[in-house]
């Protein structure tokens, strides 16, 4: 993907985001007129013939036959020139010059939106590349193609390939760039916890401006961290992080969203939360997970509030969040039924009673379940043709952390447990 300098976002990824907004039902018609002009100008300036045909098929743009034929003619002419340069380099120049001409053809295919031809040409270029750093740059081009088309299979394979290359060497700058690419992939595939850890590792070394500006990177970091980190880690790594503090004020509602959660100002949190929903909904990578993220954030904030109480009235909770009693009752009932919150509602008394799970009791129940499964397998084995007979009680020891359990099997199926 072409970038004009080291601190500018790829024009192809900007185009992909504009196309996403054009297809989004919540974007106003006036805004879509402006976006449509930007998309058409970008497609025309880069001679993206194949991509133009795709947008026409998707009814994003209207067909202009003369424009289509003009772009196709320019593509054919430029590819012919590149092939001539490759032939000349192979005949008269050295290996590095041959590689550069193949790379130029790869980048041209990327620029005009020819996905399959670009991937094929990148493989040819890689076969003529020796240095690990240069091979990594080719992987980054492949990752950008995957992000442009949201091809997660291609992205996953490219990340694995990059990690294998780093086992043979590689500089820290490219390793840190890979963390941002992998973090974006994890966030786009709903692995928010891993995405948060990768983003936090890259805060002080961020150089991946071809994907998004630093402000957007901080936006993603805060959003993923809130639903992934515990309260202590959130304070250390996010709330007090100087890199985040210098930028967070530039992003609408984000500072209030983060700080009001940590300071337990739940009414302010909900107001900031409402302001952020539009940004999340109109984000190309977060939009598919919008409803999931909304649920996870509410689970975090409700759990934090209830953690301070053994019991609390529904009215007091509704007042703390600045919502109605009916809304809180409906919200909590859904989360309790889904197993997200450990409490129960006394509707008659209008009280919430927390019932935090006991770790030792949960471990005991899990051991009972595993013991039942093991004994069922033994009984099936004893009824098989090999006629395995237990003449005396058999003890099976299970150990979980500091707890030890003994399962006792007797010839007629009776068993017991000792802790």
PDB file of N, CA, C and O in Angstrom, residues 176 178-206 212 216-230 233-234 236-239 241 244 258 286 292-293 300:
ATOM      1  N   UNK A 176       7.827  -4.547  16.516  1.00  0.00           N
ATOM      2  CA  UNK A 176       6.813  -3.708  17.149  1.00  0.00           C
ATOM      3  C   UNK A 176       5.684  -3.358  16.181  1.00  0.00           C
ATOM      4  O   UNK A 176       4.509  -3.275  16.581  1.00  0.00           O
ATOM      5  N   UNK A 178       4.657  -5.321  13.836  1.00  0.00           N
ATOM      6  CA  UNK A 178       3.853  -6.550  13.723  1.00  0.00           C
ATOM      7  C   UNK A 178       2.863  -6.666  14.877  1.00  0.00           C
ATOM      8  O   UNK A 178       1.744  -7.153  14.692  1.00  0.00           O
ATOM      9  N   UNK A 179       3.254  -6.215  16.067  1.00  0.00           N
ATOM     10  CA  UNK A 179       2.341  -6.270  17.218  1.00  0.00           C
ATOM     11  C   UNK A 179       1.072  -5.466  16.948  1.00  0.00           C
ATOM     12  O   UNK A 179      -0.032  -5.878  17.324  1.00  0.00           O
ATOM     13  N   UNK A 180       1.221  -4.306  16.295  1.00  0.00           N
ATOM     14  CA  UNK A 180       0.051  -3.476  16.002  1.00  0.00           C
ATOM     15  C   UNK A 180      -0.833  -4.165  14.961  1.00  0.00           C
ATOM     16  O   UNK A 180      -2.060  -4.184  15.081  1.00  0.00           O
ATOM     17  N   UNK A 181      -0.211  -4.743  13.941  1.00  0.00           N
ATOM     18  CA  UNK A 181      -0.981  -5.483  12.936  1.00  0.00           C
ATOM     19  C   UNK A 181      -1.736  -6.641  13.578  1.00  0.00           C
ATOM     20  O   UNK A 181      -2.926  -6.862  13.299  1.00  0.00           O
ATOM     21  N   UNK A 182      -1.048  -7.391  14.432  1.00  0.00           N
ATOM     22  CA  UNK A 182      -1.703  -8.529  15.086  1.00  0.00           C
ATOM     23  C   UNK A 182      -2.786  -8.060  16.045  1.00  0.00           C
ATOM     24  O   UNK A 182      -3.851  -8.682  16.150  1.00  0.00           O
ATOM     25  N   UNK A 183      -2.522  -6.946  16.750  1.00  0.00           N
ATOM     26  CA  UNK A 183      -3.537  -6.399  17.646  1.00  0.00           C
ATOM     27  C   UNK A 183      -4.785  -5.980  16.898  1.00  0.00           C
ATOM     28  O   UNK A 183      -5.914  -6.233  17.345  1.00  0.00           O
ATOM     29  N   UNK A 184      -4.607  -5.354  15.743  1.00  0.00           N
ATOM     30  CA  UNK A 184      -5.758  -4.951  14.919  1.00  0.00           C
ATOM     31  C   UNK A 184      -6.523  -6.174  14.428  1.00  0.00           C
ATOM     32  O   UNK A 184      -7.762  -6.179  14.400  1.00  0.00           O
ATOM     33  N   UNK A 185      -5.785  -7.220  14.054  1.00  0.00           N
ATOM     34  CA  UNK A 185      -6.429  -8.467  13.626  1.00  0.00           C
ATOM     35  C   UNK A 185      -7.228  -9.090  14.776  1.00  0.00           C
ATOM     36  O   UNK A 185      -8.379  -9.521  14.588  1.00  0.00           O
ATOM     37  N   UNK A 186      -6.634  -9.122  15.983  1.00  0.00           N
ATOM     38  CA  UNK A 186      -7.327  -9.688  17.148  1.00  0.00           C
ATOM     39  C   UNK A 186      -8.576  -8.886  17.488  1.00  0.00           C
ATOM     40  O   UNK A 186      -9.636  -9.457  17.798  1.00  0.00           O
ATOM     41  N   UNK A 187      -8.473  -7.566  17.438  1.00  0.00           N
ATOM     42  CA  UNK A 187      -9.638  -6.726  17.716  1.00  0.00           C
ATOM     43  C   UNK A 187     -10.735  -6.949  16.677  1.00  0.00           C
ATOM     44  O   UNK A 187     -11.930  -7.000  17.016  1.00  0.00           O
ATOM     45  N   UNK A 188     -10.340  -7.117  15.419  1.00  0.00           N
ATOM     46  CA  UNK A 188     -11.320  -7.321  14.342  1.00  0.00           C
ATOM     47  C   UNK A 188     -11.974  -8.696  14.405  1.00  0.00           C
ATOM     48  O   UNK A 188     -13.027  -8.896  13.795  1.00  0.00           O
ATOM     49  N   UNK A 189     -11.340  -9.630  15.128  1.00  0.00           N
ATOM     50  CA  UNK A 189     -11.901 -10.978  15.265  1.00  0.00           C
ATOM     51  C   UNK A 189     -12.409 -11.239  16.686  1.00  0.00           C
ATOM     52  O   UNK A 189     -12.545 -12.374  17.117  1.00  0.00           O
ATOM     53  N   UNK A 190     -12.622 -10.163  17.439  1.00  0.00           N
ATOM     54  CA  UNK A 190     -13.257 -10.186  18.770  1.00  0.00           C
ATOM     55  C   UNK A 190     -12.377 -10.803  19.859  1.00  0.00           C
ATOM     56  O   UNK A 190     -12.877 -11.247  20.898  1.00  0.00           O
ATOM     57  N   UNK A 191     -11.084 -10.827  19.672  1.00  0.00           N
ATOM     58  CA  UNK A 191     -10.174 -11.256  20.738  1.00  0.00           C
ATOM     59  C   UNK A 191      -9.634  -9.996  21.412  1.00  0.00           C
ATOM     60  O   UNK A 191      -8.472  -9.623  21.242  1.00  0.00           O
ATOM     61  N   UNK A 192     -10.493  -9.350  22.193  1.00  0.00           N
ATOM     62  CA  UNK A 192     -10.154  -8.036  22.740  1.00  0.00           C
ATOM     63  C   UNK A 192      -9.037  -8.093  23.776  1.00  0.00           C
ATOM     64  O   UNK A 192      -8.250  -7.146  23.885  1.00  0.00           O
ATOM     65  N   UNK A 193      -8.958  -9.167  24.536  1.00  0.00           N
ATOM     66  CA  UNK A 193      -7.937  -9.265  25.580  1.00  0.00           C
ATOM     67  C   UNK A 193      -6.536  -9.294  24.972  1.00  0.00           C
ATOM     68  O   UNK A 193      -5.637  -8.553  25.398  1.00  0.00           O
ATOM     69  N   UNK A 194      -6.342 -10.131  23.973  1.00  0.00           N
ATOM     70  CA  UNK A 194      -5.034 -10.201  23.323  1.00  0.00           C
ATOM     71  C   UNK A 194      -4.729  -8.900  22.589  1.00  0.00           C
ATOM     72  O   UNK A 194      -3.579  -8.421  22.592  1.00  0.00           O
ATOM     73  N   UNK A 195      -5.742  -8.304  21.971  1.00  0.00           N
ATOM     74  CA  UNK A 195      -5.551  -7.031  21.271  1.00  0.00           C
ATOM     75  C   UNK A 195      -5.081  -5.950  22.243  1.00  0.00           C
ATOM     76  O   UNK A 195      -4.165  -5.173  21.935  1.00  0.00           O
ATOM     77  N   UNK A 196      -5.707  -5.898  23.430  1.00  0.00           N
ATOM     78  CA  UNK A 196      -5.324  -4.892  24.425  1.00  0.00           C
ATOM     79  C   UNK A 196      -3.867  -5.055  24.843  1.00  0.00           C
ATOM     80  O   UNK A 196      -3.120  -4.076  24.937  1.00  0.00           O
ATOM     81  N   UNK A 197      -3.445  -6.293  25.091  1.00  0.00           N
ATOM     82  CA  UNK A 197      -2.055  -6.535  25.510  1.00  0.00           C
ATOM     83  C   UNK A 197      -1.069  -6.136  24.413  1.00  0.00           C
ATOM     84  O   UNK A 197      -0.019  -5.542  24.691  1.00  0.00           O
ATOM     85  N   UNK A 198      -1.393  -6.454  23.164  1.00  0.00           N
ATOM     86  CA  UNK A 198      -0.504  -6.106  22.053  1.00  0.00           C
ATOM     87  C   UNK A 198      -0.437  -4.591  21.844  1.00  0.00           C
ATOM     88  O   UNK A 198       0.639  -4.032  21.606  1.00  0.00           O
ATOM     89  N   UNK A 199      -1.581  -3.927  21.946  1.00  0.00           N
ATOM     90  CA  UNK A 199      -1.604  -2.471  21.797  1.00  0.00           C
ATOM     91  C   UNK A 199      -0.812  -1.784  22.909  1.00  0.00           C
ATOM     92  O   UNK A 199      -0.046  -0.841  22.665  1.00  0.00           O
ATOM     93  N   UNK A 200      -0.993  -2.265  24.142  1.00  0.00           N
ATOM     94  CA  UNK A 200      -0.285  -1.655  25.270  1.00  0.00           C
ATOM     95  C   UNK A 200       1.224  -1.833  25.151  1.00  0.00           C
ATOM     96  O   UNK A 200       1.995  -0.952  25.545  1.00  0.00           O
ATOM     97  N   UNK A 201       1.649  -2.961  24.603  1.00  0.00           N
ATOM     98  CA  UNK A 201       3.087  -3.191  24.392  1.00  0.00           C
ATOM     99  C   UNK A 201       3.675  -2.254  23.346  1.00  0.00           C
ATOM    100  O   UNK A 201       4.890  -2.052  23.304  1.00  0.00           O
ATOM    101  N   UNK A 202       2.801  -1.702  22.490  1.00  0.00           N
ATOM    102  CA  UNK A 202       3.286  -0.898  21.354  1.00  0.00           C
ATOM    103  C   UNK A 202       3.093   0.600  21.543  1.00  0.00           C
ATOM    104  O   UNK A 202       3.425   1.373  20.642  1.00  0.00           O
ATOM    105  N   UNK A 203       2.571   1.023  22.690  1.00  0.00           N
ATOM    106  CA  UNK A 203       2.246   2.438  22.883  1.00  0.00           C
ATOM    107  C   UNK A 203       3.470   3.334  22.708  1.00  0.00           C
ATOM    108  O   UNK A 203       3.440   4.345  21.993  1.00  0.00           O
ATOM    109  N   UNK A 204       4.559   2.975  23.357  1.00  0.00           N
ATOM    110  CA  UNK A 204       5.743   3.846  23.350  1.00  0.00           C
ATOM    111  C   UNK A 204       6.592   3.686  22.095  1.00  0.00           C
ATOM    112  O   UNK A 204       7.518   4.473  21.877  1.00  0.00           O
ATOM    113  N   UNK A 205       6.288   2.684  21.268  1.00  0.00           N
ATOM    114  CA  UNK A 205       7.115   2.434  20.067  1.00  0.00           C
ATOM    115  C   UNK A 205       6.275   2.463  18.791  1.00  0.00           C
ATOM    116  O   UNK A 205       6.690   1.931  17.770  1.00  0.00           O
ATOM    117  N   UNK A 206       5.112   3.094  18.834  1.00  0.00           N
ATOM    118  CA  UNK A 206       4.196   3.066  17.694  1.00  0.00           C
ATOM    119  C   UNK A 206       4.785   3.785  16.482  1.00  0.00           C
ATOM    120  O   UNK A 206       5.177   4.945  16.556  1.00  0.00           O
ATOM    121  N   UNK A 212      -3.297   3.569  10.749  1.00  0.00           N
ATOM    122  CA  UNK A 212      -4.165   4.613  11.303  1.00  0.00           C
ATOM    123  C   UNK A 212      -3.305   5.623  12.064  1.00  0.00           C
ATOM    124  O   UNK A 212      -2.169   5.319  12.446  1.00  0.00           O
ATOM    125  N   UNK A 216      -6.150   7.381  16.725  1.00  0.00           N
ATOM    126  CA  UNK A 216      -7.004   6.207  16.536  1.00  0.00           C
ATOM    127  C   UNK A 216      -6.437   5.000  17.274  1.00  0.00           C
ATOM    128  O   UNK A 216      -7.183   4.200  17.850  1.00  0.00           O
ATOM    129  N   UNK A 217      -5.121   4.870  17.275  1.00  0.00           N
ATOM    130  CA  UNK A 217      -4.467   3.784  18.002  1.00  0.00           C
ATOM    131  C   UNK A 217      -4.776   3.867  19.498  1.00  0.00           C
ATOM    132  O   UNK A 217      -5.087   2.851  20.133  1.00  0.00           O
ATOM    133  N   UNK A 218      -4.711   5.058  20.071  1.00  0.00           N
ATOM    134  CA  UNK A 218      -5.041   5.242  21.493  1.00  0.00           C
ATOM    135  C   UNK A 218      -6.519   4.935  21.736  1.00  0.00           C
ATOM    136  O   UNK A 218      -6.889   4.336  22.756  1.00  0.00           O
ATOM    137  N   UNK A 219      -7.374   5.325  20.806  1.00  0.00           N
ATOM    138  CA  UNK A 219      -8.809   5.037  20.904  1.00  0.00           C
ATOM    139  C   UNK A 219      -9.037   3.524  21.008  1.00  0.00           C
ATOM    140  O   UNK A 219      -9.759   3.049  21.889  1.00  0.00           O
ATOM    141  N   UNK A 220      -8.398   2.757  20.128  1.00  0.00           N
ATOM    142  CA  UNK A 220      -8.527   1.297  20.159  1.00  0.00           C
ATOM    143  C   UNK A 220      -7.938   0.720  21.449  1.00  0.00           C
ATOM    144  O   UNK A 220      -8.495  -0.219  22.036  1.00  0.00           O
ATOM    145  N   UNK A 221      -6.822   1.267  21.889  1.00  0.00           N
ATOM    146  CA  UNK A 221      -6.159   0.755  23.095  1.00  0.00           C
ATOM    147  C   UNK A 221      -7.043   0.911  24.321  1.00  0.00           C
ATOM    148  O   UNK A 221      -7.191  -0.025  25.117  1.00  0.00           O
ATOM    149  N   UNK A 222      -7.642   2.083  24.478  1.00  0.00           N
ATOM    150  CA  UNK A 222      -8.503   2.335  25.639  1.00  0.00           C
ATOM    151  C   UNK A 222      -9.751   1.455  25.586  1.00  0.00           C
ATOM    152  O   UNK A 222     -10.140   0.832  26.591  1.00  0.00           O
ATOM    153  N   UNK A 223     -10.380   1.361  24.434  1.00  0.00           N
ATOM    154  CA  UNK A 223     -11.612   0.569  24.312  1.00  0.00           C
ATOM    155  C   UNK A 223     -11.362  -0.903  24.632  1.00  0.00           C
ATOM    156  O   UNK A 223     -12.158  -1.532  25.344  1.00  0.00           O
ATOM    157  N   UNK A 224     -10.291  -1.456  24.100  1.00  0.00           N
ATOM    158  CA  UNK A 224     -10.019  -2.879  24.345  1.00  0.00           C
ATOM    159  C   UNK A 224      -9.561  -3.126  25.780  1.00  0.00           C
ATOM    160  O   UNK A 224      -9.871  -4.168  26.368  1.00  0.00           O
ATOM    161  N   UNK A 225      -8.841  -2.164  26.368  1.00  0.00           N
ATOM    162  CA  UNK A 225      -8.325  -2.346  27.733  1.00  0.00           C
ATOM    163  C   UNK A 225      -9.440  -2.325  28.768  1.00  0.00           C
ATOM    164  O   UNK A 225      -9.388  -3.062  29.760  1.00  0.00           O
ATOM    165  N   UNK A 226     -10.451  -1.502  28.561  1.00  0.00           N
ATOM    166  CA  UNK A 226     -11.516  -1.352  29.552  1.00  0.00           C
ATOM    167  C   UNK A 226     -12.239  -2.671  29.809  1.00  0.00           C
ATOM    168  O   UNK A 226     -12.615  -2.973  30.945  1.00  0.00           O
ATOM    169  N   UNK A 227     -12.428  -3.474  28.774  1.00  0.00           N
ATOM    170  CA  UNK A 227     -13.155  -4.727  28.959  1.00  0.00           C
ATOM    171  C   UNK A 227     -12.221  -5.923  29.155  1.00  0.00           C
ATOM    172  O   UNK A 227     -12.698  -7.061  29.279  1.00  0.00           O
ATOM    173  N   UNK A 228     -10.901  -5.669  29.184  1.00  0.00           N
ATOM    174  CA  UNK A 228      -9.946  -6.774  29.277  1.00  0.00           C
ATOM    175  C   UNK A 228      -9.108  -6.766  30.549  1.00  0.00           C
ATOM    176  O   UNK A 228      -8.724  -7.830  31.031  1.00  0.00           O
ATOM    177  N   UNK A 229      -8.820  -5.592  31.096  1.00  0.00           N
ATOM    178  CA  UNK A 229      -7.920  -5.485  32.244  1.00  0.00           C
ATOM    179  C   UNK A 229      -8.690  -5.374  33.549  1.00  0.00           C
ATOM    180  O   UNK A 229      -9.816  -4.847  33.587  1.00  0.00           O
ATOM    181  N   UNK A 230      -8.064  -5.862  34.626  1.00  0.00           N
ATOM    182  CA  UNK A 230      -8.657  -5.646  35.949  1.00  0.00           C
ATOM    183  C   UNK A 230      -8.407  -4.197  36.373  1.00  0.00           C
ATOM    184  O   UNK A 230      -7.661  -3.456  35.736  1.00  0.00           O
ATOM    185  N   UNK A 233      -4.631  -3.105  36.970  1.00  0.00           N
ATOM    186  CA  UNK A 233      -3.870  -3.019  35.717  1.00  0.00           C
ATOM    187  C   UNK A 233      -4.335  -1.840  34.874  1.00  0.00           C
ATOM    188  O   UNK A 233      -3.530  -1.181  34.213  1.00  0.00           O
ATOM    189  N   UNK A 234      -5.646  -1.577  34.874  1.00  0.00           N
ATOM    190  CA  UNK A 234      -6.179  -0.448  34.113  1.00  0.00           C
ATOM    191  C   UNK A 234      -5.595   0.877  34.616  1.00  0.00           C
ATOM    192  O   UNK A 234      -5.251   1.754  33.818  1.00  0.00           O
ATOM    193  N   UNK A 236      -2.654   1.293  36.208  1.00  0.00           N
ATOM    194  CA  UNK A 236      -1.218   1.361  35.933  1.00  0.00           C
ATOM    195  C   UNK A 236      -0.912   1.560  34.457  1.00  0.00           C
ATOM    196  O   UNK A 236      -0.069   2.378  34.087  1.00  0.00           O
ATOM    197  N   UNK A 237      -1.606   0.807  33.602  1.00  0.00           N
ATOM    198  CA  UNK A 237      -1.232   0.768  32.193  1.00  0.00           C
ATOM    199  C   UNK A 237      -1.978   1.758  31.308  1.00  0.00           C
ATOM    200  O   UNK A 237      -1.505   2.093  30.218  1.00  0.00           O
ATOM    201  N   UNK A 238      -3.148   2.214  31.760  1.00  0.00           N
ATOM    202  CA  UNK A 238      -3.972   3.058  30.889  1.00  0.00           C
ATOM    203  C   UNK A 238      -4.262   4.422  31.521  1.00  0.00           C
ATOM    204  O   UNK A 238      -3.930   5.463  30.947  1.00  0.00           O
ATOM    205  N   UNK A 239      -4.878   4.421  32.692  1.00  0.00           N
ATOM    206  CA  UNK A 239      -5.311   5.678  33.305  1.00  0.00           C
ATOM    207  C   UNK A 239      -4.130   6.615  33.566  1.00  0.00           C
ATOM    208  O   UNK A 239      -4.213   7.831  33.331  1.00  0.00           O
ATOM    209  N   UNK A 241      -0.987   6.224  32.169  1.00  0.00           N
ATOM    210  CA  UNK A 241       0.039   6.121  31.132  1.00  0.00           C
ATOM    211  C   UNK A 241       0.264   7.488  30.483  1.00  0.00           C
ATOM    212  O   UNK A 241      -0.678   8.086  29.945  1.00  0.00           O
ATOM    213  N   UNK A 244      -0.839   7.914  26.803  1.00  0.00           N
ATOM    214  CA  UNK A 244      -2.294   8.018  26.625  1.00  0.00           C
ATOM    215  C   UNK A 244      -2.799   9.391  27.085  1.00  0.00           C
ATOM    216  O   UNK A 244      -3.662  10.002  26.442  1.00  0.00           O
ATOM    217  N   UNK A 258     -13.183   6.733  30.241  1.00  0.00           N
ATOM    218  CA  UNK A 258     -12.183   5.989  31.006  1.00  0.00           C
ATOM    219  C   UNK A 258     -12.151   6.412  32.469  1.00  0.00           C
ATOM    220  O   UNK A 258     -12.234   5.561  33.374  1.00  0.00           O
ATOM    221  N   UNK A 286     -14.549  -2.147  14.248  1.00  0.00           N
ATOM    222  CA  UNK A 286     -15.351  -2.417  15.446  1.00  0.00           C
ATOM    223  C   UNK A 286     -16.831  -2.623  15.154  1.00  0.00           C
ATOM    224  O   UNK A 286     -17.549  -3.213  15.965  1.00  0.00           O
ATOM    225  N   UNK A 292     -21.833  -6.703  20.789  1.00  0.00           N
ATOM    226  CA  UNK A 292     -21.047  -7.476  21.754  1.00  0.00           C
ATOM    227  C   UNK A 292     -20.262  -6.552  22.682  1.00  0.00           C
ATOM    228  O   UNK A 292     -20.249  -6.746  23.905  1.00  0.00           O
ATOM    229  N   UNK A 293     -19.627  -5.540  22.103  1.00  0.00           N
ATOM    230  CA  UNK A 293     -18.827  -4.629  22.925  1.00  0.00           C
ATOM    231  C   UNK A 293     -19.707  -3.853  23.903  1.00  0.00           C
ATOM    232  O   UNK A 293     -19.330  -3.651  25.065  1.00  0.00           O
ATOM    233  N   UNK A 300     -18.949  -5.046  32.679  1.00  0.00           N
ATOM    234  CA  UNK A 300     -17.826  -4.568  33.501  1.00  0.00           C
ATOM    235  C   UNK A 300     -18.306  -3.535  34.514  1.00  0.00           C
ATOM    236  O   UNK A 300     -17.977  -3.611  35.713  1.00  0.00           O
TER     237      UNK A 300
END
